[in-house]
mmCIF file of C-alpha atoms in Angstrom:
data_model
loop_
_atom_site.group_PDB
_atom_site.id
_atom_site.type_symbol
_atom_site.label_atom_id
_atom_site.label_comp_id
_atom_site.label_asym_id
_atom_site.label_seq_id
_atom_site.Cartn_x
_atom_site.Cartn_y
_atom_site.Cartn_z
ATOM 1 C CA GLU A 1 -7.176 5.559 -32.481
ATOM 2 C CA HIS A 2 -11.370 5.814 -31.575
ATOM 3 C CA SER A 3 -10.895 6.776 -28.041
ATOM 4 C CA TYR A 4 -13.605 8.311 -27.832
ATOM 5 C CA LEU A 5 -15.877 5.160 -29.214
ATOM 6 C CA LYS A 6 -17.780 3.179 -26.072
ATOM 7 C CA SER A 7 -16.738 0.589 -27.158
ATOM 8 C CA ALA A 8 -13.368 1.698 -26.585
ATOM 9 C CA TYR A 9 -13.991 2.656 -23.038
ATOM 10 C CA THR A 10 -15.806 -0.931 -22.327
ATOM 11 C CA ILE A 11 -13.041 -3.217 -23.524
ATOM 12 C CA LEU A 12 -10.114 -1.819 -21.358
ATOM 13 C CA TYR A 13 -11.003 -4.280 -18.814
ATOM 14 C CA ARG A 14 -10.210 -6.755 -20.983
ATOM 15 C CA VAL A 15 -6.948 -5.530 -22.326
ATOM 16 C CA GLU A 16 -3.199 -6.020 -21.040
ATOM 17 C CA PRO A 17 -1.257 -2.977 -19.407
ATOM 18 C CA THR A 18 0.555 -2.071 -22.699
ATOM 19 C CA GLU A 19 3.279 0.896 -21.806
ATOM 20 C CA LYS A 20 2.371 2.435 -25.529
ATOM 21 C CA PHE A 21 -0.958 2.862 -24.290
ATOM 22 C CA TYR A 22 -0.840 3.859 -21.286
ATOM 23 C CA PRO A 23 -1.114 7.991 -22.529
ATOM 24 C CA TYR A 24 -4.603 7.530 -24.099
ATOM 25 C CA ILE A 25 -5.576 5.580 -21.312
ATOM 26 C CA LYS A 26 -4.888 8.279 -19.080
ATOM 27 C CA TRP A 27 -6.254 10.877 -21.544
ATOM 28 C CA MET A 28 -9.663 8.919 -22.036
ATOM 29 C CA ALA A 29 -9.720 8.777 -17.735
ATOM 30 C CA THR A 30 -9.403 12.413 -17.726
ATOM 31 C CA ARG A 31 -12.501 13.155 -20.485
ATOM 32 C CA ASP A 32 -15.960 14.870 -19.380
ATOM 33 C CA ARG A 33 -17.628 11.194 -20.313
ATOM 34 C CA PRO A 34 -20.536 9.596 -18.232
ATOM 35 C CA PHE A 35 -18.632 7.747 -14.829
ATOM 36 C CA GLU A 36 -20.000 4.594 -16.519
ATOM 37 C CA ASP A 37 -17.239 4.791 -19.202
ATOM 38 C CA ILE A 38 -14.743 6.849 -16.452
ATOM 39 C CA GLU A 39 -14.658 3.337 -14.632
ATOM 40 C CA TYR A 40 -13.533 1.140 -17.355
ATOM 41 C CA ALA A 41 -10.519 3.979 -18.071
ATOM 42 C CA LEU A 42 -9.512 4.048 -14.364
ATOM 43 C CA PHE A 43 -9.312 -0.236 -14.437
ATOM 44 C CA GLY A 44 -7.529 -0.148 -17.683
ATOM 45 C CA LEU A 45 -4.896 2.820 -15.547
ATOM 46 C CA ALA A 46 -4.824 1.341 -12.726
ATOM 47 C CA GLY A 47 -3.915 -1.806 -14.152
ATOM 48 C CA PHE A 48 -0.250 -0.049 -15.092
ATOM 49 C CA LYS A 49 -0.039 0.095 -10.760
ATOM 50 C CA LYS A 50 1.281 3.538 -11.388
ATOM 51 C CA PRO A 51 1.852 5.267 -7.499
ATOM 52 C CA ALA A 52 1.624 8.583 -9.404
ATOM 53 C CA ASP A 53 -1.786 7.505 -10.867
ATOM 54 C CA ILE A 54 -3.555 6.272 -7.449
ATOM 55 C CA ALA A 55 -4.490 9.324 -5.697
ATOM 56 C CA PHE A 56 -6.289 10.866 -9.471
ATOM 57 C CA ILE A 57 -8.166 7.069 -9.311
ATOM 58 C CA ASP A 58 -9.532 7.611 -6.156
ATOM 59 C CA SER A 59 -10.318 10.923 -6.014
ATOM 60 C CA ILE A 60 -12.369 10.108 -9.266
ATOM 61 C CA LEU A 61 -14.261 7.219 -7.449
ATOM 62 C CA LEU A 62 -14.557 9.366 -4.238
ATOM 63 C CA ALA A 63 -16.604 12.050 -5.917
ATOM 64 C CA ASN A 64 -18.078 8.923 -7.986
ATOM 65 C CA THR A 65 -19.061 6.645 -4.960
ATOM 66 C CA GLY A 66 -23.044 6.348 -5.921
ATOM 67 C CA TRP A 67 -22.093 5.397 -9.381
ATOM 68 C CA MET A 68 -19.312 3.098 -8.683
ATOM 69 C CA THR A 69 -20.340 -0.562 -9.855
ATOM 70 C CA ASN A 70 -18.359 -4.224 -9.783
ATOM 71 C CA LEU A 71 -15.800 -2.449 -11.964
ATOM 72 C CA SER A 72 -14.797 -0.093 -8.947
ATOM 73 C CA PHE A 73 -14.984 -2.795 -6.645
ATOM 74 C CA ARG A 74 -12.570 -4.435 -9.044
ATOM 75 C CA ILE A 75 -9.710 -2.353 -8.844
ATOM 76 C CA MET A 76 -10.129 -1.241 -5.052
ATOM 77 C CA ARG A 77 -9.792 -5.566 -4.814
ATOM 78 C CA GLU A 78 -6.937 -6.306 -7.957
ATOM 79 C CA TYR A 79 -4.872 -3.155 -7.345
ATOM 80 C CA PRO A 80 -5.077 -2.497 -3.059
ATOM 81 C CA ASN A 81 -4.274 0.629 -1.791
ATOM 82 C CA SER A 82 -4.548 2.112 1.712
ATOM 83 C CA GLN A 83 -6.096 5.267 0.307
ATOM 84 C CA TYR A 84 -8.726 3.812 -1.514
ATOM 85 C CA MET A 85 -10.481 3.188 2.147
ATOM 86 C CA ASN A 86 -11.538 6.457 1.700
ATOM 87 C CA VAL A 87 -13.795 5.416 -1.217
ATOM 88 C CA LEU A 88 -15.033 2.524 1.051
ATOM 89 C CA ALA A 89 -15.585 4.056 3.911
ATOM 90 C CA LYS A 90 -17.621 6.780 2.175
ATOM 91 C CA TYR A 91 -19.535 4.294 0.074
ATOM 92 C CA ALA A 92 -20.391 1.993 3.185
ATOM 93 C CA LYS A 93 -21.665 5.173 5.130
ATOM 94 C CA LYS A 94 -23.489 6.938 1.445
ATOM 95 C CA GLY A 95 -23.714 4.199 -1.459
ATOM 96 C CA PHE A 96 -24.066 1.012 -0.077
ATOM 97 C CA TYR A 97 -27.315 1.271 2.497
ATOM 98 C CA SER A 98 -28.956 4.012 -0.846
ATOM 99 C CA ASN A 99 -28.039 1.205 -3.215
ATOM 100 C CA ILE A 100 -30.166 -1.092 -1.544
ATOM 101 C CA CYS A 101 -33.188 0.388 0.042
ATOM 102 C CA MET A 102 -33.523 3.203 -2.772
ATOM 103 C CA GLY A 103 -31.729 1.677 -5.680
ATOM 104 C CA HIS A 104 -33.613 -1.806 -5.079
ATOM 105 C CA SER A 105 -30.370 -3.181 -6.040
ATOM 106 C CA THR A 106 -28.279 -5.617 -4.120
ATOM 107 C CA TYR A 107 -25.852 -6.655 -7.352
ATOM 108 C CA GLU A 108 -22.628 -4.263 -6.010
ATOM 109 C CA VAL A 109 -23.100 -5.849 -2.064
ATOM 110 C CA GLY A 110 -20.831 -8.952 -2.966
ATOM 111 C CA PRO A 111 -18.210 -6.888 -4.636
ATOM 112 C CA PHE A 112 -18.098 -4.131 -2.655
ATOM 113 C CA PHE A 113 -17.664 -6.859 0.756
ATOM 114 C CA GLN A 114 -15.482 -8.680 -0.549
ATOM 115 C CA ALA A 115 -13.070 -5.144 -1.749
ATOM 116 C CA LEU A 116 -13.453 -4.448 1.608
ATOM 117 C CA ALA A 117 -12.339 -7.230 3.596
ATOM 118 C CA SER A 118 -9.600 -7.845 1.703
ATOM 119 C CA TYR A 119 -7.607 -5.214 2.779
ATOM 120 C CA LYS A 120 -7.907 -6.692 6.180
ATOM 121 C CA ASN A 121 -6.526 -3.775 8.456
ATOM 122 C CA GLU A 122 -8.575 -2.139 11.508
ATOM 123 C CA LYS A 123 -10.215 0.189 9.671
ATOM 124 C CA SER A 124 -11.905 -2.499 7.192
ATOM 125 C CA ALA A 125 -13.096 -4.380 10.643
ATOM 126 C CA GLU A 126 -14.043 -0.876 11.842
ATOM 127 C CA ILE A 127 -16.533 -0.929 8.568
ATOM 128 C CA LEU A 128 -17.282 -4.362 8.460
ATOM 129 C CA LYS A 129 -18.467 -4.383 11.946
ATOM 130 C CA ALA A 130 -20.495 -1.588 11.929
ATOM 131 C CA ILE A 131 -22.457 -2.811 9.312
ATOM 132 C CA LEU A 132 -22.589 -6.476 10.636
ATOM 133 C CA THR A 133 -23.988 -5.443 13.788
ATOM 134 C CA ARG A 134 -25.969 -2.814 12.601
ATOM 135 C CA LYS A 135 -30.129 -2.918 14.313
ATOM 136 C CA PRO A 136 -32.040 -3.474 12.095
ATOM 137 C CA PHE A 137 -29.607 -4.779 9.633
ATOM 138 C CA LEU A 138 -30.957 -3.239 6.639
ATOM 139 C CA PRO A 139 -33.286 0.122 6.789
ATOM 140 C CA CYS A 140 -35.417 -1.066 4.227
ATOM 141 C CA PRO A 141 -37.666 -4.072 3.461
ATOM 142 C CA ALA A 142 -34.872 -5.973 1.061
ATOM 143 C CA ASP A 143 -33.314 -9.443 1.012
ATOM 144 C CA SER A 144 -31.461 -9.304 4.510
ATOM 145 C CA GLU A 145 -30.448 -12.610 4.517
ATOM 146 C CA TYR A 146 -28.907 -12.547 1.294
ATOM 147 C CA VAL A 147 -26.903 -9.678 2.176
ATOM 148 C CA GLN A 148 -26.255 -11.259 5.229
ATOM 149 C CA ASP A 149 -24.796 -14.204 4.240
ATOM 150 C CA LEU A 150 -22.496 -11.965 1.258
ATOM 151 C CA LEU A 151 -20.873 -9.964 4.047
ATOM 152 C CA PHE A 152 -20.224 -13.640 6.237
ATOM 153 C CA ASP A 153 -18.851 -15.060 3.117
ATOM 154 C CA ALA A 154 -16.431 -11.648 2.566
ATOM 155 C CA ILE A 155 -15.708 -12.051 6.117
ATOM 156 C CA TRP A 156 -15.145 -15.458 6.193
ATOM 157 C CA ASP A 157 -12.720 -15.459 3.011
ATOM 158 C CA ASN A 158 -10.457 -12.885 4.983
ATOM 159 C CA PRO A 159 -9.129 -14.293 7.485
ATOM 160 C CA CYS A 160 -6.926 -12.171 9.438
ATOM 161 C CA ASP A 161 -6.386 -10.949 13.419
ATOM 162 C CA ALA A 162 -8.306 -7.643 12.278
ATOM 163 C CA TYR A 163 -11.151 -9.884 11.667
ATOM 164 C CA ALA A 164 -11.352 -12.534 14.717
ATOM 165 C CA ASP A 165 -14.411 -11.166 16.291
ATOM 166 C CA LEU A 166 -16.246 -10.183 13.321
ATOM 167 C CA ILE A 167 -15.561 -14.218 12.830
ATOM 168 C CA ARG A 168 -16.496 -15.286 16.387
ATOM 169 C CA LYS A 169 -20.084 -13.406 15.923
ATOM 170 C CA ILE A 170 -20.343 -14.764 12.329
ATOM 171 C CA MET A 171 -19.872 -17.929 14.151
ATOM 172 C CA LEU A 172 -22.365 -17.249 16.901
ATOM 173 C CA GLU A 173 -24.634 -16.067 14.154
ATOM 174 C CA VAL A 174 -24.765 -19.049 12.567
ATOM 175 C CA THR A 175 -24.898 -21.804 15.089
ATOM 176 C CA LYS A 176 -28.113 -19.960 15.738
#
């Protein structure tokens, strides 16, 4: 009844998907609100696991890659869909380095790496490899070792055939 309140949005990541709330959450996700609010509604919407919502969620995330937080990455990790690979690829190219170097924040790095690595496919391996082998690793004076450790952990936590070469590279790097 009070879906216009900010608190109605922020509680959505804790609410179990209940069909009677679906129309309200869907409406909340379409409202003209700051992305930080919409992100909560998208998380709530994703919990319903309705195939018809995936393209909608994907389009909103794709349009807001520079503003995504841990919650967006949780959507893509907890409710995986191959369509989200476009969002992860765009973030890797535009948002990842921008947030670290211009935003001076590494808060989303771990959740991004974990979401990306959870897809365990050739496309995610390609993106992870591009990040891992970039020289210099980060294009700005940030804590490269911390970011690299988060990347190593994400790859290591999601073993698969697509990551076999990456795991070998990590083993070589760790044993140096």
